CSV table of C-alpha atoms in Angstrom, one decimal:
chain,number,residue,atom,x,y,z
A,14,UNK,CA,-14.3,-9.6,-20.8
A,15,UNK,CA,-15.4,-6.9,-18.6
A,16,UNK,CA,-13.8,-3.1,-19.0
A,17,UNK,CA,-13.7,-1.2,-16.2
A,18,UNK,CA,-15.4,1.6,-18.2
A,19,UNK,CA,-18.6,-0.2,-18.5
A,20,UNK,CA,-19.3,-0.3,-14.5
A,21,UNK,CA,-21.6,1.8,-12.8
A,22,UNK,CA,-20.9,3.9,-9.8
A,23,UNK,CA,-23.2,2.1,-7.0
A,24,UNK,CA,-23.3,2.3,-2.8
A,25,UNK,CA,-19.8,0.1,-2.9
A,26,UNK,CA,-18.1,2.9,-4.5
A,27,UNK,CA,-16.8,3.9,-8.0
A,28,UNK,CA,-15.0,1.6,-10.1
A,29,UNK,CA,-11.0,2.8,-9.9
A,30,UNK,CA,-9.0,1.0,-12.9
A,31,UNK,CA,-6.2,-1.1,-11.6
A,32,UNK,CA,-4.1,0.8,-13.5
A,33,UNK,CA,-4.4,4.1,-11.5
A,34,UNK,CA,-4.9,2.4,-7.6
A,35,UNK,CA,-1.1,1.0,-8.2
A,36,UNK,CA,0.2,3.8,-9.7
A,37,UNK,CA,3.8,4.8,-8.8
A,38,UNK,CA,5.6,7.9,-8.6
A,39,UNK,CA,2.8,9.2,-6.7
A,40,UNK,CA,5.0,10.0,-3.3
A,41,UNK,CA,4.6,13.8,-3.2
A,42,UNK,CA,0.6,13.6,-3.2
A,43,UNK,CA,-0.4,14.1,0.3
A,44,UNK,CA,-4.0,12.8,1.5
A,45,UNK,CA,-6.0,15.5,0.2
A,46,UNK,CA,-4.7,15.2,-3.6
A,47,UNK,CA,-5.3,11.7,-3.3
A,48,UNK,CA,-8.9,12.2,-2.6
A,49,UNK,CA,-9.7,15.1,-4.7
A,50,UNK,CA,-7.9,13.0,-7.4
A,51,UNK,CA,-10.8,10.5,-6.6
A,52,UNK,CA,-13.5,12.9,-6.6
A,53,UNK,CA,-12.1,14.1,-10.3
A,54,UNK,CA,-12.2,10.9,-11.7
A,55,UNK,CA,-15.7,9.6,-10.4
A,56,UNK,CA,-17.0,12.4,-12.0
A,57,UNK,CA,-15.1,11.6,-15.5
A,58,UNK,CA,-16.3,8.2,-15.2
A,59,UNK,CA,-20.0,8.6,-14.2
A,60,UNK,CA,-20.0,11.0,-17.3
A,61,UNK,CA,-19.4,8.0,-19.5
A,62,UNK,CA,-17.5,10.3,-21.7
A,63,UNK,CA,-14.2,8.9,-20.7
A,64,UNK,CA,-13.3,7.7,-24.4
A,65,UNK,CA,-14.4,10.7,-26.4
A,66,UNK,CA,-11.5,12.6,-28.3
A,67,UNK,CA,-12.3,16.0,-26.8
A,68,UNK,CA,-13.9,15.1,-23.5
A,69,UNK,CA,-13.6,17.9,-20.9
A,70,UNK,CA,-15.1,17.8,-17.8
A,71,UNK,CA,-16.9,21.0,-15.1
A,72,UNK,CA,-17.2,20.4,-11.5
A,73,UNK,CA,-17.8,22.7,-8.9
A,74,UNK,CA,-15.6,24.0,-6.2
A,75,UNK,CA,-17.7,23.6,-3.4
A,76,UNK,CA,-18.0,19.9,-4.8
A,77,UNK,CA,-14.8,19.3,-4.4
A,78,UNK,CA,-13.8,21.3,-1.2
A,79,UNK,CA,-17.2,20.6,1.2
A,80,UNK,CA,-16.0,17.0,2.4
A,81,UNK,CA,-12.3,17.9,3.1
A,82,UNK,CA,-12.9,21.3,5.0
A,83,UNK,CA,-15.6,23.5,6.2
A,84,UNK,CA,-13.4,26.6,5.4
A,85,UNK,CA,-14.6,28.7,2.2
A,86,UNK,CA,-11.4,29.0,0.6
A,87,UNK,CA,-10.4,27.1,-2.5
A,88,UNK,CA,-6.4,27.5,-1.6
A,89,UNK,CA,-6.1,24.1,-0.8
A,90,UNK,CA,-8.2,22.6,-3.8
A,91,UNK,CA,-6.3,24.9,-5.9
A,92,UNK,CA,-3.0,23.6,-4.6
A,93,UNK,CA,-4.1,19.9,-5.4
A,94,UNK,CA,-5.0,20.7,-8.8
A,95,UNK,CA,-2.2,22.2,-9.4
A,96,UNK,CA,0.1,18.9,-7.9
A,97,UNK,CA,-2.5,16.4,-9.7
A,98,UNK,CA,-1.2,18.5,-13.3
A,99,UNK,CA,2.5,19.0,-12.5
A,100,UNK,CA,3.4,16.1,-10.7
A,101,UNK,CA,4.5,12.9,-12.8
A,102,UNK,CA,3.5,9.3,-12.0
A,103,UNK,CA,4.0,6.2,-13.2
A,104,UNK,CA,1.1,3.6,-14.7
A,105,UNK,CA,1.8,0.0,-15.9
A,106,UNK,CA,-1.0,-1.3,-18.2
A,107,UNK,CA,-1.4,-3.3,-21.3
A,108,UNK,CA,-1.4,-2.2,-24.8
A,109,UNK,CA,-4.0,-2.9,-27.6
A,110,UNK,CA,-1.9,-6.3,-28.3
A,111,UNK,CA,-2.1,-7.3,-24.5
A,112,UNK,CA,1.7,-6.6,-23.7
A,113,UNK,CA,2.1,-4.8,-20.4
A,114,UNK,CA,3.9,-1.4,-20.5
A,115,UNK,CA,4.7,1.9,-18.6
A,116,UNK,CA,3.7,5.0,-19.0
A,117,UNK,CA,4.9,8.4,-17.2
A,118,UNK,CA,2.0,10.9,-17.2
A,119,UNK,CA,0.4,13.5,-15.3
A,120,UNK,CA,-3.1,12.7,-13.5
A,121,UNK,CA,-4.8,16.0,-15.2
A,122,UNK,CA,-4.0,17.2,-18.7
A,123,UNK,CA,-4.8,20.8,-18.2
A,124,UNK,CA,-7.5,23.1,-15.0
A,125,UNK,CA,-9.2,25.7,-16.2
A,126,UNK,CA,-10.7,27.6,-13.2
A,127,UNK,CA,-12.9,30.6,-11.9
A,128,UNK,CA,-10.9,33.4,-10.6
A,129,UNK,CA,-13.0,34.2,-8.1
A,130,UNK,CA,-14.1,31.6,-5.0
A,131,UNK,CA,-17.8,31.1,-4.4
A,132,UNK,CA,-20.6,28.2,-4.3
A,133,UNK,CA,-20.8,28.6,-7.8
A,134,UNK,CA,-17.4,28.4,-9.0
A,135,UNK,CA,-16.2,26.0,-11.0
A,136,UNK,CA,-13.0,24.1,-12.3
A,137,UNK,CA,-13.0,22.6,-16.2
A,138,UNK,CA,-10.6,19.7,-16.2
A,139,UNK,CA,-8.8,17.3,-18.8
A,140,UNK,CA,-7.4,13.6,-18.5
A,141,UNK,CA,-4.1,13.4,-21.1
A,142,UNK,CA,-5.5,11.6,-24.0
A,143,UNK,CA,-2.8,8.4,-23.5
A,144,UNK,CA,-3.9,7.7,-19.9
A,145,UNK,CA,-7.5,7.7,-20.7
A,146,UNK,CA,-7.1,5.5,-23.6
A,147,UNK,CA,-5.0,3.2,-21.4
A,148,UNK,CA,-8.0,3.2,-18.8
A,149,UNK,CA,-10.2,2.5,-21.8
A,150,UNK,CA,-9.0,-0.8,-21.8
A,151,UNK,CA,-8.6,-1.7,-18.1
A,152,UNK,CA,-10.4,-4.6,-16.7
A,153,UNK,CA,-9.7,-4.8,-13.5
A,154,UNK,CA,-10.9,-2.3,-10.8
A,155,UNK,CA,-11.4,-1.6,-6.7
A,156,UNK,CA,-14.7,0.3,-6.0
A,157,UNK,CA,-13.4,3.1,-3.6
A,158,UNK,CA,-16.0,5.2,-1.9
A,159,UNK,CA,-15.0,8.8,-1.8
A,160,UNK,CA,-16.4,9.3,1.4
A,161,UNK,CA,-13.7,7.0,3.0
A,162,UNK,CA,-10.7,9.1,1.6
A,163,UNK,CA,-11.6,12.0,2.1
A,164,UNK,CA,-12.2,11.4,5.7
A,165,UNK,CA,-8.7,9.5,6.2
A,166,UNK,CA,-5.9,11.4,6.9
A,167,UNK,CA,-2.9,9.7,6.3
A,168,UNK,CA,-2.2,9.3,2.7
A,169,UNK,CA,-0.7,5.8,3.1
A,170,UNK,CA,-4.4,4.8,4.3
A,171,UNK,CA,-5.7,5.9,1.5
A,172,UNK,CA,-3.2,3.5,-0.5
A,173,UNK,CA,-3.9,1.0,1.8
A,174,UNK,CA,-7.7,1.2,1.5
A,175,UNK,CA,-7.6,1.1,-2.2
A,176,UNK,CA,-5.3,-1.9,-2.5
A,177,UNK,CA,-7.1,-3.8,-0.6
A,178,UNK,CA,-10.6,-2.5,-2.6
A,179,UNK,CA,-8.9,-4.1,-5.7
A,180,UNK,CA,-8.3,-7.4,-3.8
A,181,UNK,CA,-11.8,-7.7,-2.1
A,182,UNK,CA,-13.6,-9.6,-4.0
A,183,UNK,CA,-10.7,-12.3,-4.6
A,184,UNK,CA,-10.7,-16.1,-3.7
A,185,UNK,CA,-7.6,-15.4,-1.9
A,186,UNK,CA,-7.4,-12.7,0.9
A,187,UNK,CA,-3.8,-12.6,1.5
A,188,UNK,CA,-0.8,-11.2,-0.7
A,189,UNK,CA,2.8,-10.8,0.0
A,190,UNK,CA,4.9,-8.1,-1.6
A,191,UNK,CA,8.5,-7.7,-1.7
A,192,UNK,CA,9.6,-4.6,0.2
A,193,UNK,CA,10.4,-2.3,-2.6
A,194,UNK,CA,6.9,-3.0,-4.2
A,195,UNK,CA,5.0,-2.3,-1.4
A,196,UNK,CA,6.6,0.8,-0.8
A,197,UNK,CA,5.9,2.0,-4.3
A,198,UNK,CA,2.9,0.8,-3.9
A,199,UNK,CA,1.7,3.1,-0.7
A,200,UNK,CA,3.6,5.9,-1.9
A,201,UNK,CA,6.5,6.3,0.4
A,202,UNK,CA,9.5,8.6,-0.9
A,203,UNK,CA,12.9,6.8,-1.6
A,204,UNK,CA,14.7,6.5,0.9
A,205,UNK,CA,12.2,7.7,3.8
A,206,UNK,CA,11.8,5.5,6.5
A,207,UNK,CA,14.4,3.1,5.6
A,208,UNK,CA,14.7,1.7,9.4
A,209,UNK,CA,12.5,-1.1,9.9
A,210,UNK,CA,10.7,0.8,13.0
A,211,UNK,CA,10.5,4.3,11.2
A,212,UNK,CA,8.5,2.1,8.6
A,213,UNK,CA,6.7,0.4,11.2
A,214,UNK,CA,5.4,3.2,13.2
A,215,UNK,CA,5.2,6.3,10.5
A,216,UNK,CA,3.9,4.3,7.5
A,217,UNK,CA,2.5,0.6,8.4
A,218,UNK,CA,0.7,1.3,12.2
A,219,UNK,CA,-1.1,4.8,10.9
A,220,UNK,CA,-2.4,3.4,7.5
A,221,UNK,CA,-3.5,0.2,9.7
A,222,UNK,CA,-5.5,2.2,12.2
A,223,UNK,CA,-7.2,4.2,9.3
A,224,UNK,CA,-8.4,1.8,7.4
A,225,UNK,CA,-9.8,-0.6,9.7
A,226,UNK,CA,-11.6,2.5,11.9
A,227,UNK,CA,-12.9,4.3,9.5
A,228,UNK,CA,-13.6,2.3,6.3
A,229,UNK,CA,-15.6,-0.9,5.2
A,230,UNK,CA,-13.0,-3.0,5.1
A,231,UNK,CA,-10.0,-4.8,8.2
A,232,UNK,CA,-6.6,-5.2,7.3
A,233,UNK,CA,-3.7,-6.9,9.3
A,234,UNK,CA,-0.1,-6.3,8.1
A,235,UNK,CA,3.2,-8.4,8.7
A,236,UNK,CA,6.2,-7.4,8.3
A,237,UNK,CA,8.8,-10.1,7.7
A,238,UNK,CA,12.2,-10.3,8.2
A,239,UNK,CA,14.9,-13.6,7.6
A,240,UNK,CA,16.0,-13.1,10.8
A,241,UNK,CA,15.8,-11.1,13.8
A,242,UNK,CA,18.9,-8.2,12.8
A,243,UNK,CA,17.9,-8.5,8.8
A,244,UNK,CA,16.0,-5.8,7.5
A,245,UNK,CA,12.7,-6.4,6.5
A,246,UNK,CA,12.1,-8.1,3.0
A,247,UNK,CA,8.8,-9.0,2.4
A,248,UNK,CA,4.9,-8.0,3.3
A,249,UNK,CA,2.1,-9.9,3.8
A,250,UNK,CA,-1.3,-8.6,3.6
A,251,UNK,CA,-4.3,-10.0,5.0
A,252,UNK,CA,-7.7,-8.5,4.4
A,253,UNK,CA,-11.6,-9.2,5.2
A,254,UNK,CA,-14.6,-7.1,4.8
A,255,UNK,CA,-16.2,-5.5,7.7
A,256,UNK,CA,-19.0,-6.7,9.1
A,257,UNK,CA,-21.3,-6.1,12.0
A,258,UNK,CA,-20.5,-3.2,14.9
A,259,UNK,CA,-16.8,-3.1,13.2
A,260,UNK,CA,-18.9,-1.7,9.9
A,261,UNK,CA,-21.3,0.2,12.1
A,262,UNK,CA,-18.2,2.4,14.4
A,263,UNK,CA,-16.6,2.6,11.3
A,264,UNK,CA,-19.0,4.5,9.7
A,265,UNK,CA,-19.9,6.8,12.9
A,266,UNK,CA,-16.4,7.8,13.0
A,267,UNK,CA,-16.4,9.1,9.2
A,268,UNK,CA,-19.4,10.9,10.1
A,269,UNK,CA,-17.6,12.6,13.7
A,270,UNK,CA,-15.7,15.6,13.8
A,271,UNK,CA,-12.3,15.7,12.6
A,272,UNK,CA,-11.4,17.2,15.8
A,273,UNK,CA,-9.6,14.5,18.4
A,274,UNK,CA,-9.7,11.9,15.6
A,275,UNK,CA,-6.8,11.0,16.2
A,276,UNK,CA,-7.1,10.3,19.7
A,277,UNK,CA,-10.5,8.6,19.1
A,278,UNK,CA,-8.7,5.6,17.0
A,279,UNK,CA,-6.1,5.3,19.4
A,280,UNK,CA,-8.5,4.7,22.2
A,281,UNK,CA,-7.2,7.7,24.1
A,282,UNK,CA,-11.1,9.2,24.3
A,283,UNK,CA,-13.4,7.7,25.9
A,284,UNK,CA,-17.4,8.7,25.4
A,285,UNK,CA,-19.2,10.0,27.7
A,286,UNK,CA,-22.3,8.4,28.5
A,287,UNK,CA,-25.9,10.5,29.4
A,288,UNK,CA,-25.8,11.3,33.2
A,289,UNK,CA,-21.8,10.7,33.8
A,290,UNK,CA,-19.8,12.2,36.3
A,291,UNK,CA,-18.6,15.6,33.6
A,292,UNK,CA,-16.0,18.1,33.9
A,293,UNK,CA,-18.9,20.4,34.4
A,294,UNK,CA,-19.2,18.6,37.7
A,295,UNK,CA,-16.2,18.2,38.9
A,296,UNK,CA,-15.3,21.4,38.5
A,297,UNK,CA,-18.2,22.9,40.8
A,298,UNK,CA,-17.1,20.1,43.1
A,299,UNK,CA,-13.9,22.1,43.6
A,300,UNK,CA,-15.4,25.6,43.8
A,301,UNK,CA,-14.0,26.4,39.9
A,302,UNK,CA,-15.2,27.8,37.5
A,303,UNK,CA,-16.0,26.4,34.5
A,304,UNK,CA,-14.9,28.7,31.4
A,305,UNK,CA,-17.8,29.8,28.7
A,306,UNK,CA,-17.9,29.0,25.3
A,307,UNK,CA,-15.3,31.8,24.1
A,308,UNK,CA,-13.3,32.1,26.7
A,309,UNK,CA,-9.7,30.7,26.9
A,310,UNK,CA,-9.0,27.4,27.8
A,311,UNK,CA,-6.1,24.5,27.2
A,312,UNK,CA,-6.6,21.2,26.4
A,313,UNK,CA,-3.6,18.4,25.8
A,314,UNK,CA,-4.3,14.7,24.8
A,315,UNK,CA,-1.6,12.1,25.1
A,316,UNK,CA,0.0,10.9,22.2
């Protein structure tokens, strides 16, 4: 039997134990914890000291901070540090005897950080002893590329993305969930979104777009309902890796500017080719000037 433990990290990603992609609990992490939780336990695992009694681990700041924001500041890595320790989750896994049980943990057992912010500071971090030994044993895993979560946005992509990255490699590549266990699942808060189209358009549609513009894999969601008044009961999940241009945009996106993302997977930008008609152009057209970099100027994009 193959333990999670033993993989190595490779160009498909890390290998992320079942046991912490379907973690539950986990609704008050937004995006960015997820994926500096990510980036913290890559670096645990490519250590290979994941089993030893008094393994610590030191990572840098700028590590952690460079693919979610250009901004020097470590406030917002701080903050998710601090959520990834006080906040508690829930992970099902099996004991030594193979009986499956639950635990409620935090992700990090204790930070231990550089006052001061620079390129060289650093943060020393613990796993609690329990849910490494219950990783220890996992044999199942997704490997989930960093790169992917921290570019998404929406932290129910980033559930998405990784439950599919557990399935992938599966003879089947379809799964239906009950309601309640998908929810869990993706993180959503009890008793957010409880309308069928609140869940449909704030949780299912964003998570959707997400994963299948800017990661390796393409996932199609139904929501299903008894009849056309009942409220929804069941999801099915249909996935497929990506393949051709699909892979190719995909990955152009993650490497494009944050800014007008969003509009970009919505199909609300369009490129502009080399010698098109610009704004430059029609602006001198009209007799108006054209403001400089630096000067004021508005811009609105439909939502």
């Amino acid at each position: 039997m193959s333990l999670t433990i033993s993989q190595k990290t490779n160009a498909a990603g890390f290998p992320k134990p079942s046991e912490l992609i379907e973690i539950t609990g986990a609704h008050q992490l937004e995006a960015s914890d997820r994926a500096i939780q990510n980036m913290l336990f890559q670096h645990a695992h490519d250590s290979g000291r994941m089993t030893h009694a008094d393994a610590e681990w030191e990572i840098t700041f700028a590590e952690i901070r460079r693919p979610l924001s250009k901004h020097e500041s470590n406030d917002r890595v701080r903050a998710s540090l601090d959520k990834l320790m006080n906040i508690q989750v829930v992970v099902h896994y099996l004991s030594v005897r193979g009986e499956p049980r639950t635990m409620k943990t935090h992700l990090l057992e204790f930070t231990d950080t550089d006052d001061r912010d620079g390129d060289n500071a650093t943060v020393v971090f613990g796993i609690p002893k329990k849910l490494r030994a219950a990783l220890a044993r996992s044999n199942r895993w997704g490997r989930v590329r960093c790169e992917i979560t921290y570019a998404m946005t929406s932290k129910y992509a980033i559930a998405l993305y990784e439950l599919v990255c557990l399935r992938i490699n599966l003879h089947t590549c379809i799964e239906v969930f009950t309601i309640e266990r998908f929810r869990d699942l993706l993180g959503v808060p009890p008793n957010a979104y409880a309308d069928g189209q609140d869940f449909r358009r704030k949780v299912v549609e964003p998570a959707v777009l997400e994963v299948n513009k800017m990661s390796d894999v393409h996932v199609d969601i139904e929501l299903r309902r008894k009849h056309a008044r009942a409220a929804i009961h069941e999801v099915a999940v249909a996935w497929r890796k990506q393949e051709g241009d699909e892979f190719r945009e995909s990955m152009r996106e993650r490497n494009r500017s944050k800014v007008g993302r969003k509009a970009r997977l919505r199909g609300l930008v369009e490129a502009v080719e080399p010698g098109a008609f610009t704004l430059a152009d029609a602006a001198g057209a009209a007799g108006v000037a054209v403001p400089r970099r630096g000067e004021g100027r508005e811009a609105a994009v439909a939502e």
